[in-house]
PDB file of C-alpha atoms and ligand atoms in Angstrom:
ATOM      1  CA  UNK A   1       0.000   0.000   0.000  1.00  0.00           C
ATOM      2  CA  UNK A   2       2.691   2.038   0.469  1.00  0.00           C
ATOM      3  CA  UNK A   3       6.445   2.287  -1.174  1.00  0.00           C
ATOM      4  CA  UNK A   4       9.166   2.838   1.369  1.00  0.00           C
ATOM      5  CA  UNK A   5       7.657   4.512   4.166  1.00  0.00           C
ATOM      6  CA  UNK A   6       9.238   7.455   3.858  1.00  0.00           C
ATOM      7  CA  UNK A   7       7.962  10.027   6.000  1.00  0.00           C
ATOM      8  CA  UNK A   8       8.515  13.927   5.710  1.00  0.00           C
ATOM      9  CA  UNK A   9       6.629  17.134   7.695  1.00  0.00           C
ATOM     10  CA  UNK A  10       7.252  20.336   5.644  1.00  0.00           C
ATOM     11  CA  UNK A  11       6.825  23.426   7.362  1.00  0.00           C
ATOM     12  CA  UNK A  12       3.321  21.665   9.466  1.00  0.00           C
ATOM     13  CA  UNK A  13       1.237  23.791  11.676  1.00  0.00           C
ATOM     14  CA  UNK A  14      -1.605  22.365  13.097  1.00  0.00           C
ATOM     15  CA  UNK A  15      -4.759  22.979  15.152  1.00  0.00           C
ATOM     16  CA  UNK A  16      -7.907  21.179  15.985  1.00  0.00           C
ATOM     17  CA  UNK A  17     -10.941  22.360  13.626  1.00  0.00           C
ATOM     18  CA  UNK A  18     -12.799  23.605  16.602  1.00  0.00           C
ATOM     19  CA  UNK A  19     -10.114  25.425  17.966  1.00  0.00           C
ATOM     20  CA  UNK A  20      -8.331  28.509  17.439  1.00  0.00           C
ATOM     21  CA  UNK A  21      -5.169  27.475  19.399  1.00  0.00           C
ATOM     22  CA  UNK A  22      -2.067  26.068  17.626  1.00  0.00           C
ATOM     23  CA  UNK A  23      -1.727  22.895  18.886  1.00  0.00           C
ATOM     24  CA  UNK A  24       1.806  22.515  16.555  1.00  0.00           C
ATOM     25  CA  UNK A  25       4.001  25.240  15.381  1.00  0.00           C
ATOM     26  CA  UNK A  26       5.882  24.876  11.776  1.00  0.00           C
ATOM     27  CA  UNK A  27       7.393  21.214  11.961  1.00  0.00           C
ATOM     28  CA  UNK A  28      10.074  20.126   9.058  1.00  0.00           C
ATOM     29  CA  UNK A  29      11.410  16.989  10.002  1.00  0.00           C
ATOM     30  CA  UNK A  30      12.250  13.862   7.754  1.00  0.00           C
ATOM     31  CA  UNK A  31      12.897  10.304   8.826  1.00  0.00           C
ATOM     32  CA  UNK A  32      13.729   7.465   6.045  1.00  0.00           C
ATOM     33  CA  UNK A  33      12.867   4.000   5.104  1.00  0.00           C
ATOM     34  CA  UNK A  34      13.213   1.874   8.302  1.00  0.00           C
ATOM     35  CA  UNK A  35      14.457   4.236  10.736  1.00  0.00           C
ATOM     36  CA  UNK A  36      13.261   4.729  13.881  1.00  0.00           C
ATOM     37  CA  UNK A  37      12.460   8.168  14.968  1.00  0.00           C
ATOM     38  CA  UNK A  38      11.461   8.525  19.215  1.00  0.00           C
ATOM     39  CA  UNK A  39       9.043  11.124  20.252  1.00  0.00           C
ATOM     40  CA  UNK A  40       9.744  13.079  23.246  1.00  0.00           C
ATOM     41  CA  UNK A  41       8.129  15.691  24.908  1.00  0.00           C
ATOM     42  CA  UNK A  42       6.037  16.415  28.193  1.00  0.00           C
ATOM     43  CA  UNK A  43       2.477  15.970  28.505  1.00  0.00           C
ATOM     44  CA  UNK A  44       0.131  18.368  26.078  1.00  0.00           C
ATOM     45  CA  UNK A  45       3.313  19.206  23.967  1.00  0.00           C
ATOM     46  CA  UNK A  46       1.504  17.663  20.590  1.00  0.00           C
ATOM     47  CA  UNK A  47       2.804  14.221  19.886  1.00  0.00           C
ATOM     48  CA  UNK A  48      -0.314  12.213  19.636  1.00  0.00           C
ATOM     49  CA  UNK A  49      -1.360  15.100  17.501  1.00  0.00           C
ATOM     50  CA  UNK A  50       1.572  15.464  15.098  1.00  0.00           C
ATOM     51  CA  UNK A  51       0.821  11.104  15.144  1.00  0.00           C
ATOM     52  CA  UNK A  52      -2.628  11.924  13.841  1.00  0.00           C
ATOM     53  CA  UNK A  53      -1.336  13.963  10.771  1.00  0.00           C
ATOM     54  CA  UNK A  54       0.419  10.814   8.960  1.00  0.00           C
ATOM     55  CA  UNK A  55      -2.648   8.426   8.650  1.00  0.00           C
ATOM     56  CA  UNK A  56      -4.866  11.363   8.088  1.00  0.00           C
ATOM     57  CA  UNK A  57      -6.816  10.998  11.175  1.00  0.00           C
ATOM     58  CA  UNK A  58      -7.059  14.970  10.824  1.00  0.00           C
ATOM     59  CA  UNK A  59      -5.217  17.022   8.325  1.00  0.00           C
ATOM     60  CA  UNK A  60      -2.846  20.132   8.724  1.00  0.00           C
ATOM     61  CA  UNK A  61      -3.860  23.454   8.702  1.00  0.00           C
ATOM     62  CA  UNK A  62      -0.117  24.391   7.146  1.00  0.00           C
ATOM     63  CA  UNK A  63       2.719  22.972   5.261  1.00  0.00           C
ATOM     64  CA  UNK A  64       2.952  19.390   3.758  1.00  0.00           C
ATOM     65  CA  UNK A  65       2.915  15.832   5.260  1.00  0.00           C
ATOM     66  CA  UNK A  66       4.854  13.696   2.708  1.00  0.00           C
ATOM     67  CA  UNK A  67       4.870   9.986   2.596  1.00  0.00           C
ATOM     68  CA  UNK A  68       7.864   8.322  -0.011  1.00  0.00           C
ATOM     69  CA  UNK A  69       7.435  11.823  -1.563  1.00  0.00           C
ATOM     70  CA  UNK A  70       3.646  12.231  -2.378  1.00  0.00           C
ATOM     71  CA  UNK A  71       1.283  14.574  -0.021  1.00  0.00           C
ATOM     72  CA  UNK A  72      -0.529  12.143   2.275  1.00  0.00           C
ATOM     73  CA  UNK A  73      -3.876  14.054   0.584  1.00  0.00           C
ATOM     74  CA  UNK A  74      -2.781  12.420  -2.693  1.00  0.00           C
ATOM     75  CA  UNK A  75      -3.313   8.817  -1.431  1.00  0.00           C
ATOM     76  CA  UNK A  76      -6.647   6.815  -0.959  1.00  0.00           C
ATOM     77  CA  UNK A  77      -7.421   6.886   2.825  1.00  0.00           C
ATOM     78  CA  UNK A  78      -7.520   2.682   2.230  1.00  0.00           C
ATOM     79  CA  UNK A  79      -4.082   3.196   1.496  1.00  0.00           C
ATOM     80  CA  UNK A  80      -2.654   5.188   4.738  1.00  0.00           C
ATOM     81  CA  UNK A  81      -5.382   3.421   6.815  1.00  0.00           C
ATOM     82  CA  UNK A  82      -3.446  -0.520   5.566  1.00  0.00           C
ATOM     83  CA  UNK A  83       0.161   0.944   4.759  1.00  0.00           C
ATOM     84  CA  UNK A  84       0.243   2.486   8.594  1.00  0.00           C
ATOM     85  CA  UNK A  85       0.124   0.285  11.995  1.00  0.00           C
ATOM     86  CA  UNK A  86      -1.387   2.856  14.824  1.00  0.00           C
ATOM     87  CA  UNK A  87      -0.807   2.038  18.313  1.00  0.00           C
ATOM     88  CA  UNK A  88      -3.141   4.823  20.224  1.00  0.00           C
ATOM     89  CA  UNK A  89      -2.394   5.619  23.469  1.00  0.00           C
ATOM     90  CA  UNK A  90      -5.460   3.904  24.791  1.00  0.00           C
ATOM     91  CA  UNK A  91      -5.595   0.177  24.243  1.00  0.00           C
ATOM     92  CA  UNK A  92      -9.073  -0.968  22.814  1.00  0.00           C
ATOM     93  CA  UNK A  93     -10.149  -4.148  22.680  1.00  0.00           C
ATOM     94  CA  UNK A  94     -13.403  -5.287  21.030  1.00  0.00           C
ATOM     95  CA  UNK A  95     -15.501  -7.937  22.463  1.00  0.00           C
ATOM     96  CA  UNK A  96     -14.491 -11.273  20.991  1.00  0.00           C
ATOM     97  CA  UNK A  97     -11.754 -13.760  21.200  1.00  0.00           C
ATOM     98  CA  UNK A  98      -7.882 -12.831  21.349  1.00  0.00           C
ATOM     99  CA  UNK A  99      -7.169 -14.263  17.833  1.00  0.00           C
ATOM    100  CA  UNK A 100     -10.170 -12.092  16.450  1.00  0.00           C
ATOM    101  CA  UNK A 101      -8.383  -8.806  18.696  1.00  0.00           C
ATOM    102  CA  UNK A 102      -5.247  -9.471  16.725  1.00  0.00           C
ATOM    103  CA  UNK A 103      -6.580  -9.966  13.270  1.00  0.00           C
ATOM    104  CA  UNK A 104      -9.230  -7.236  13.346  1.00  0.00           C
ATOM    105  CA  UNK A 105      -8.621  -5.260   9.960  1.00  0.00           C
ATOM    106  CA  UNK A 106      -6.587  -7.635   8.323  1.00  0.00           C
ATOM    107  CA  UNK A 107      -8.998 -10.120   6.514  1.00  0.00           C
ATOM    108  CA  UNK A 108      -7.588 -13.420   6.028  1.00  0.00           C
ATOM    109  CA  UNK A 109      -4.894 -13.245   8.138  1.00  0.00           C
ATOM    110  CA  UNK A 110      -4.342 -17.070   8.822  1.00  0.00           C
ATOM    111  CA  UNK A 111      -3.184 -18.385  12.474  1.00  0.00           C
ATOM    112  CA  UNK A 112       0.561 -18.440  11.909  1.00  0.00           C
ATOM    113  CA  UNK A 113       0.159 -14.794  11.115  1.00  0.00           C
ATOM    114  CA  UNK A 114      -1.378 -13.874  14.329  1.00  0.00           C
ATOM    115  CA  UNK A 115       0.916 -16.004  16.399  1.00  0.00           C
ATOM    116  CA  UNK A 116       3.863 -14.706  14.920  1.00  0.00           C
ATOM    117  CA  UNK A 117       2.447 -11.102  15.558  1.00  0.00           C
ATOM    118  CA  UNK A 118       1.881 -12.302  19.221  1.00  0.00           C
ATOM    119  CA  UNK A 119       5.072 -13.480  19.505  1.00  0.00           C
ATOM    120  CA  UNK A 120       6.929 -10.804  18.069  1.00  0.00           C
ATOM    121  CA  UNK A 121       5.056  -8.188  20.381  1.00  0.00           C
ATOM    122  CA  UNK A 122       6.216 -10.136  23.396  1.00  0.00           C
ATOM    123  CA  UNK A 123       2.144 -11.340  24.101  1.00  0.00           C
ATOM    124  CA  UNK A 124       2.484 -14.829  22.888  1.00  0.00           C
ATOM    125  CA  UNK A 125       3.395 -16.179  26.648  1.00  0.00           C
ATOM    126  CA  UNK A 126       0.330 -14.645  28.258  1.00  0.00           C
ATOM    127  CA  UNK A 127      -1.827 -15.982  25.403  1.00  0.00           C
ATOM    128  CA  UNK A 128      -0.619 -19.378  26.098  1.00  0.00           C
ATOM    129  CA  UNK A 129      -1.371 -19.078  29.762  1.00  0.00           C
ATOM    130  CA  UNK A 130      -5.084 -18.257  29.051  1.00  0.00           C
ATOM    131  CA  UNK A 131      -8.153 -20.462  29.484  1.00  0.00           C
ATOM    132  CA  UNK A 132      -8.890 -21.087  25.790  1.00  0.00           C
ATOM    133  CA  UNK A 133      -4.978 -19.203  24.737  1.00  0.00           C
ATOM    134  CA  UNK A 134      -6.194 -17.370  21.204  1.00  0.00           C
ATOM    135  CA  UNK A 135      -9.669 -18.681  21.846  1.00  0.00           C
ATOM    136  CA  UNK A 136     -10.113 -17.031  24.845  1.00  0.00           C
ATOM    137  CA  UNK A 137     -12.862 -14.025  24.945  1.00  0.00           C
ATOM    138  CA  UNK A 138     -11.868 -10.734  25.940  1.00  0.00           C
ATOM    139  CA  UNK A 139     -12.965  -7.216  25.866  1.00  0.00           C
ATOM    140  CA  UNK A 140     -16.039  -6.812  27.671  1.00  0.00           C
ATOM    141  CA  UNK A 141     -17.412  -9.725  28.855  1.00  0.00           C
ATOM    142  CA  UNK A 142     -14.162 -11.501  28.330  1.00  0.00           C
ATOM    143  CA  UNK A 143     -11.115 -11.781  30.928  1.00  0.00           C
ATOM    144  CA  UNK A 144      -9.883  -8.730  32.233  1.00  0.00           C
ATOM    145  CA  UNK A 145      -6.033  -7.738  30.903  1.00  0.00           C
ATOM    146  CA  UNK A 146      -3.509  -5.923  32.312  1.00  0.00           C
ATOM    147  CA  UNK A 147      -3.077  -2.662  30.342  1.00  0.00           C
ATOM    148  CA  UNK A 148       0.430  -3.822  29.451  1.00  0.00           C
ATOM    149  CA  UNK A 149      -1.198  -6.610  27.981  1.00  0.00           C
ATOM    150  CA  UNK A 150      -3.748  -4.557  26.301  1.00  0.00           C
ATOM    151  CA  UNK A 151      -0.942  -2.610  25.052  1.00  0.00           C
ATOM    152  CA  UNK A 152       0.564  -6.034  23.721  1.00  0.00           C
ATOM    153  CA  UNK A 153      -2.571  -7.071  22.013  1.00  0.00           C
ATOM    154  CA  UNK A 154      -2.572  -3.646  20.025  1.00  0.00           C
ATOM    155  CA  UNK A 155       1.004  -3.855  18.876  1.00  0.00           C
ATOM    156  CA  UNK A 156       0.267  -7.759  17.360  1.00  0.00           C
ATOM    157  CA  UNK A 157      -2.613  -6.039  15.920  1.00  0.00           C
ATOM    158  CA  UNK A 158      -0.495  -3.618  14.187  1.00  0.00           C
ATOM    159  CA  UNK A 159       2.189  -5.866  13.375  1.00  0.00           C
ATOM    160  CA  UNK A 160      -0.034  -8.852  11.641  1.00  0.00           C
ATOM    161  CA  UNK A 161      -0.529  -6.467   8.651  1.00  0.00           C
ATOM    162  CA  UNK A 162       2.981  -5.537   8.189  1.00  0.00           C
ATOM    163  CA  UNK A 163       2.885  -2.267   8.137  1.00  0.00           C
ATOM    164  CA  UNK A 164       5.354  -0.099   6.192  1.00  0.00           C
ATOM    165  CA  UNK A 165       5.230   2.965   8.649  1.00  0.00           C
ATOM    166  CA  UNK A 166       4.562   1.536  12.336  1.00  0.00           C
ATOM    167  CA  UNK A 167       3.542   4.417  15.155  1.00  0.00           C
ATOM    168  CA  UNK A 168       3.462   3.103  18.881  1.00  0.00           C
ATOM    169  CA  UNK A 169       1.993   6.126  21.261  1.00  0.00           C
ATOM    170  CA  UNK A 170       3.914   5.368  24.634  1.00  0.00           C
ATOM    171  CA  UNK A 171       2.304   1.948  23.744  1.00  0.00           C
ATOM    172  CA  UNK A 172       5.341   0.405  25.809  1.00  0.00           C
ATOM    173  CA  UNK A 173       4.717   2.743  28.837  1.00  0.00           C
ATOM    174  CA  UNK A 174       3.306  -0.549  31.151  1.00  0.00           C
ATOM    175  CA  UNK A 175       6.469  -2.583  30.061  1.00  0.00           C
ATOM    176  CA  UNK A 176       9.363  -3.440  31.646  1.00  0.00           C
ATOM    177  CA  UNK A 177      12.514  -2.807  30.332  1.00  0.00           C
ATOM    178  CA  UNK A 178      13.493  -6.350  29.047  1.00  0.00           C
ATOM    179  CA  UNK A 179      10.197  -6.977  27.444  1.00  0.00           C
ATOM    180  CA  UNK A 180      10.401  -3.551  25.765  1.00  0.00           C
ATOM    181  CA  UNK A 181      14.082  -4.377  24.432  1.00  0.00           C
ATOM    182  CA  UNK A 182      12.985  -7.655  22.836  1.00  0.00           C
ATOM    183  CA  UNK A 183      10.150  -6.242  21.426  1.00  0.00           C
ATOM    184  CA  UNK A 184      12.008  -3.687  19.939  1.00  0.00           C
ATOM    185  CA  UNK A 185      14.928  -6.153  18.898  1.00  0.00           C
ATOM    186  CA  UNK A 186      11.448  -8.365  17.664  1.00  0.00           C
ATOM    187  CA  UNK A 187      10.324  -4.947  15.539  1.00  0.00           C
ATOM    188  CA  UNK A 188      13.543  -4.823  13.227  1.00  0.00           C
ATOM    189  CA  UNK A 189      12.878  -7.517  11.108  1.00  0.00           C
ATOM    190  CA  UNK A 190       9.682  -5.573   9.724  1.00  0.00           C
ATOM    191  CA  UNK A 191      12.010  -2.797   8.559  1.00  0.00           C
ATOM    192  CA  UNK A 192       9.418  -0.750   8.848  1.00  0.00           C
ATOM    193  CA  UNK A 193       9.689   2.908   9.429  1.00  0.00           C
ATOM    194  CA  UNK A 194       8.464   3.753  13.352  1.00  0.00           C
ATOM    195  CA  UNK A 195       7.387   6.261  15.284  1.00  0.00           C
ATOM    196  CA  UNK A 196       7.763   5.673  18.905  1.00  0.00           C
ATOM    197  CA  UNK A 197       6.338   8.432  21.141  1.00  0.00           C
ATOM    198  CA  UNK A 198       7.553   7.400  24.562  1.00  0.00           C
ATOM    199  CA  UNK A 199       8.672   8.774  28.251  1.00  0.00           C
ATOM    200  CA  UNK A 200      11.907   6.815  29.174  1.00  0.00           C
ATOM    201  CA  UNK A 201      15.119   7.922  27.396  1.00  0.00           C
ATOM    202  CA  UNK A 202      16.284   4.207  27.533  1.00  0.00           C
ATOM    203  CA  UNK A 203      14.259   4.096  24.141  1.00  0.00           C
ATOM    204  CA  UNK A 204      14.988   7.391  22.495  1.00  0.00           C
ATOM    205  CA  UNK A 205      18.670   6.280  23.223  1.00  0.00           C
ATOM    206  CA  UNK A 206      18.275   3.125  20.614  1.00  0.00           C
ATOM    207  CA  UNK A 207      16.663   5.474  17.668  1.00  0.00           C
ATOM    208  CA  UNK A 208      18.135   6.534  15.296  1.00  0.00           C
ATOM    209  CA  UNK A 209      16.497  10.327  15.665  1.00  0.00           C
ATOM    210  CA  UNK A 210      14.769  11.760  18.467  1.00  0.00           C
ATOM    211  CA  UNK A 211      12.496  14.468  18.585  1.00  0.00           C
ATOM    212  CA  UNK A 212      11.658  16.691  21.723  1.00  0.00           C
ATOM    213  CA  UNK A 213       8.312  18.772  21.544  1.00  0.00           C
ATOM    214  CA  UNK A 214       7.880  21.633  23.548  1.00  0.00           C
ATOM    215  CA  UNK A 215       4.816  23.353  23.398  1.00  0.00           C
ATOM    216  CA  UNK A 216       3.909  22.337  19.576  1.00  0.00           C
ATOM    217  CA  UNK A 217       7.347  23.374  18.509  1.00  0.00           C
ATOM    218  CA  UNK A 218      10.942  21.402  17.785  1.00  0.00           C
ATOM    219  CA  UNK A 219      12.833  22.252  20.506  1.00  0.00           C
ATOM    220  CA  UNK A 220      15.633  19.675  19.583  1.00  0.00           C
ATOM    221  CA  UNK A 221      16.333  17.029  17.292  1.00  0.00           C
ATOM    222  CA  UNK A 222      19.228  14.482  16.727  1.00  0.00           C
ATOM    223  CA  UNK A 223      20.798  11.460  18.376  1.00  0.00           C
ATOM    224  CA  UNK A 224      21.029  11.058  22.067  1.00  0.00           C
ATOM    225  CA  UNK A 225      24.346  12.334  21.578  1.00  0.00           C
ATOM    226  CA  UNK A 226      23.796  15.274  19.617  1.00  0.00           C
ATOM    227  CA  UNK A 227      20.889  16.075  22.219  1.00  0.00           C
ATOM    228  CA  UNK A 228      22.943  16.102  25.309  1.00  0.00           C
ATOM    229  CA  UNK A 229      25.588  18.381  23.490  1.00  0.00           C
ATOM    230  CA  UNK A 230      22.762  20.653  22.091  1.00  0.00           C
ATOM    231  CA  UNK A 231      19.542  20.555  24.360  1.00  0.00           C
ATOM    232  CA  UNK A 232      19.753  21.831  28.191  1.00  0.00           C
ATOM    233  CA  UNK A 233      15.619  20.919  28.193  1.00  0.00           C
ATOM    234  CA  UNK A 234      17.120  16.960  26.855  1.00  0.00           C
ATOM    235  CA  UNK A 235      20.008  16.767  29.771  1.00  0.00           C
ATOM    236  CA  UNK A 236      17.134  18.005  31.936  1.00  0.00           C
ATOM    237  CA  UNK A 237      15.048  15.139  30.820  1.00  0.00           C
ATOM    238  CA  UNK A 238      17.906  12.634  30.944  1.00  0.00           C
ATOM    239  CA  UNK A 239      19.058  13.879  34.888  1.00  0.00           C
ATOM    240  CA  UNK A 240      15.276  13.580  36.007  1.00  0.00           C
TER     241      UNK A 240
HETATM  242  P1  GTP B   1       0.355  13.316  26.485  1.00  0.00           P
HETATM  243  O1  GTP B   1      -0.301  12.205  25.726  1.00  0.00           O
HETATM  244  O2  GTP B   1      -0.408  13.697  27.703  1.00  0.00           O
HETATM  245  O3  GTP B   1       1.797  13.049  26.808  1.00  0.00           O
HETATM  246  O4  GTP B   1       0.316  14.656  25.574  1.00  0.00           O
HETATM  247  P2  GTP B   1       0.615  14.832  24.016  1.00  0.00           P
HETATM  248  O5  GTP B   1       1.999  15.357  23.865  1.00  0.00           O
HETATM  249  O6  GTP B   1       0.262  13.600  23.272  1.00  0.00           O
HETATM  250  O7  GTP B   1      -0.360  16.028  23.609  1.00  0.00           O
HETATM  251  P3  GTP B   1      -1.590  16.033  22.584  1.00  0.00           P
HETATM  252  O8  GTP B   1      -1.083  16.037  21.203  1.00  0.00           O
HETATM  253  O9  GTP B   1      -2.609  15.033  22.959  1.00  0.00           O
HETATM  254  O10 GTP B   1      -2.202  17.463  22.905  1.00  0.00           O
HETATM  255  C1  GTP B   1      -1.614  18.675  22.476  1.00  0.00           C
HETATM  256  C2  GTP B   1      -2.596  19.804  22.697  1.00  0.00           C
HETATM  257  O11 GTP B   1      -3.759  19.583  21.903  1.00  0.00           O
HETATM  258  C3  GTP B   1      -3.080  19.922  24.130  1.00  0.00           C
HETATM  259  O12 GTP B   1      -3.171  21.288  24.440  1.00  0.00           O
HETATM  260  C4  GTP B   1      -4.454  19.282  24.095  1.00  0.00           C
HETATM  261  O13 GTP B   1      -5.305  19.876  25.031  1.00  0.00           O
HETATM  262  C5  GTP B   1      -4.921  19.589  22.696  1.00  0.00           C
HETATM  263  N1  GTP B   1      -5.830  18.538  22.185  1.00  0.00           N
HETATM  264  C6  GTP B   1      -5.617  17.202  22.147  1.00  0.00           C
HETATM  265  N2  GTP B   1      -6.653  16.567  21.579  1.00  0.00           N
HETATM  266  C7  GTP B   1      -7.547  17.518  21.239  1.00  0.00           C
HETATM  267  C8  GTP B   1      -8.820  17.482  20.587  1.00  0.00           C
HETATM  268  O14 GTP B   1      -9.336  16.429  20.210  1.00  0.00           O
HETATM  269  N3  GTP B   1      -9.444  18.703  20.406  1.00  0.00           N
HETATM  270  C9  GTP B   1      -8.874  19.880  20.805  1.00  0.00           C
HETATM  271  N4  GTP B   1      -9.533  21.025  20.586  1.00  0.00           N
HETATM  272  N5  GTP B   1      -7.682  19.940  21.415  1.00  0.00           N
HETATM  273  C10 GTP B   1      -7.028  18.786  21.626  1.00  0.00           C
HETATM  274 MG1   MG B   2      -0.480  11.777  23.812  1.00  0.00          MG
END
């Protein structure tokens, strides 16, 4: 559905349609084929927002979102909606069993699929442990989950249609630090390009660019090491 998953903002201001208040403040920022780029940025700064602008889940109000090149208005929304893996912030399940949960917008995804999805999002243990495993029901009349597991479940949902540009909204927040490293060692044989907006610097330190929001605007961007030569807000961060 989509080429490379090449992702640039041009120039991107943004605010919500019923709002007069810039929510984010001229963005340019490009990240290539299979790089990782971590979001950073305290609470209200405008990640999940600048998230939303890629899939089209609102559009701009200024400047360009370009993905491999082509303004993300130029594509069919089918397109974005398959080529791009969202992780929202919130887990949601949807009443029905686990293998259901993990295949939900990829017709025909076949049961190797999902368990390798499972696996590779560090869920496939839990499953296992389960009174039915992928049978089991969840959701709202199912068994209650953990909202790390939650957050599990919605990664292998992302994951099972091998998505080109993956975007995980502090969708490792409830892990601990081993699980999150295999997941992200688990993560690099998609290749695809991802988005990680996340809290601990543990995980910004592994990408390959970081990106620290401030109030809607780029207050730094680089690697960890460029950050900690250029940013006094990113040592502050890193010393908290
Ligand atoms: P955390 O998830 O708390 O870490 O924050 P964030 O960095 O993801 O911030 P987010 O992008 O959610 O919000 C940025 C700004 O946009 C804040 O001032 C929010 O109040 C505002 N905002 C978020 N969602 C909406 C919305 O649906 N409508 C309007 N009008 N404002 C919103
Ligand atoms: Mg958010």
């Amino acid at each position: 559905f989509l080429e490379k998953g090449e992702v640039e903002f041009k120039n991107v201001s943004f605010s919500y349609p019923e709002s007069e208040v810039p929510v984010l403040q001229n963005l340019s920022f490009s990240v290539k084929s299979g790089e990782t780029l971590a979001i950073l940025g305290s609470t209200g700064s405008g990640k999940t927002s600048l998230f939303q602008l890629v899939p089209r889940l609102y559009d701009v109000s200024e400047g360009e979102v370009l993905v491999d090149g082509k303004n993300v208005r130029d594509y069919p929304i089918e397109a974005l909606r398959k080529g791009i893996g969202v992780v929202p912030q919130e887990a949601v399940l949807f009443t029905g069993s686990i293998s259901e949960n993990i295949s939900w917008g990829k017709e025909g995804a076949v049961q190797e699929e999902i368990v390798q999805a499972a696996k590779d999002a560090q869920i496939h243990e839990t499953v296992l442990k389960l009174p039915n495993q992928y049978d089991t029901r969840v959701g709202q009349r199912g068994v209650n989950l953990s909202g790390g597991q939650k957050q599990r479940l919605s990664i292998a949902r992302a994951l099972v249609r091998k998505p080109k540009i993956l975007m995980l909204d502090d969708s490792t927040s409830a892990l601990d630090l081993k699980t999150e490293a295999k997941l992200l060692e688990a993560l690099r044989k998609y290749a695809c390009t991802t988005f990680i907006i996340t809290q601990k610097i543990s995980t910004a330190m592994e990408a390959d660019h970081i990106l620290l929001l401030d109030d809607g605007s780029i207050e730094a961007w680089g690697t960890h090491e460029e950050l900690l030569e250029t940013s006094p807000l990113y040592v502050k961060i890193v010393q908290s």
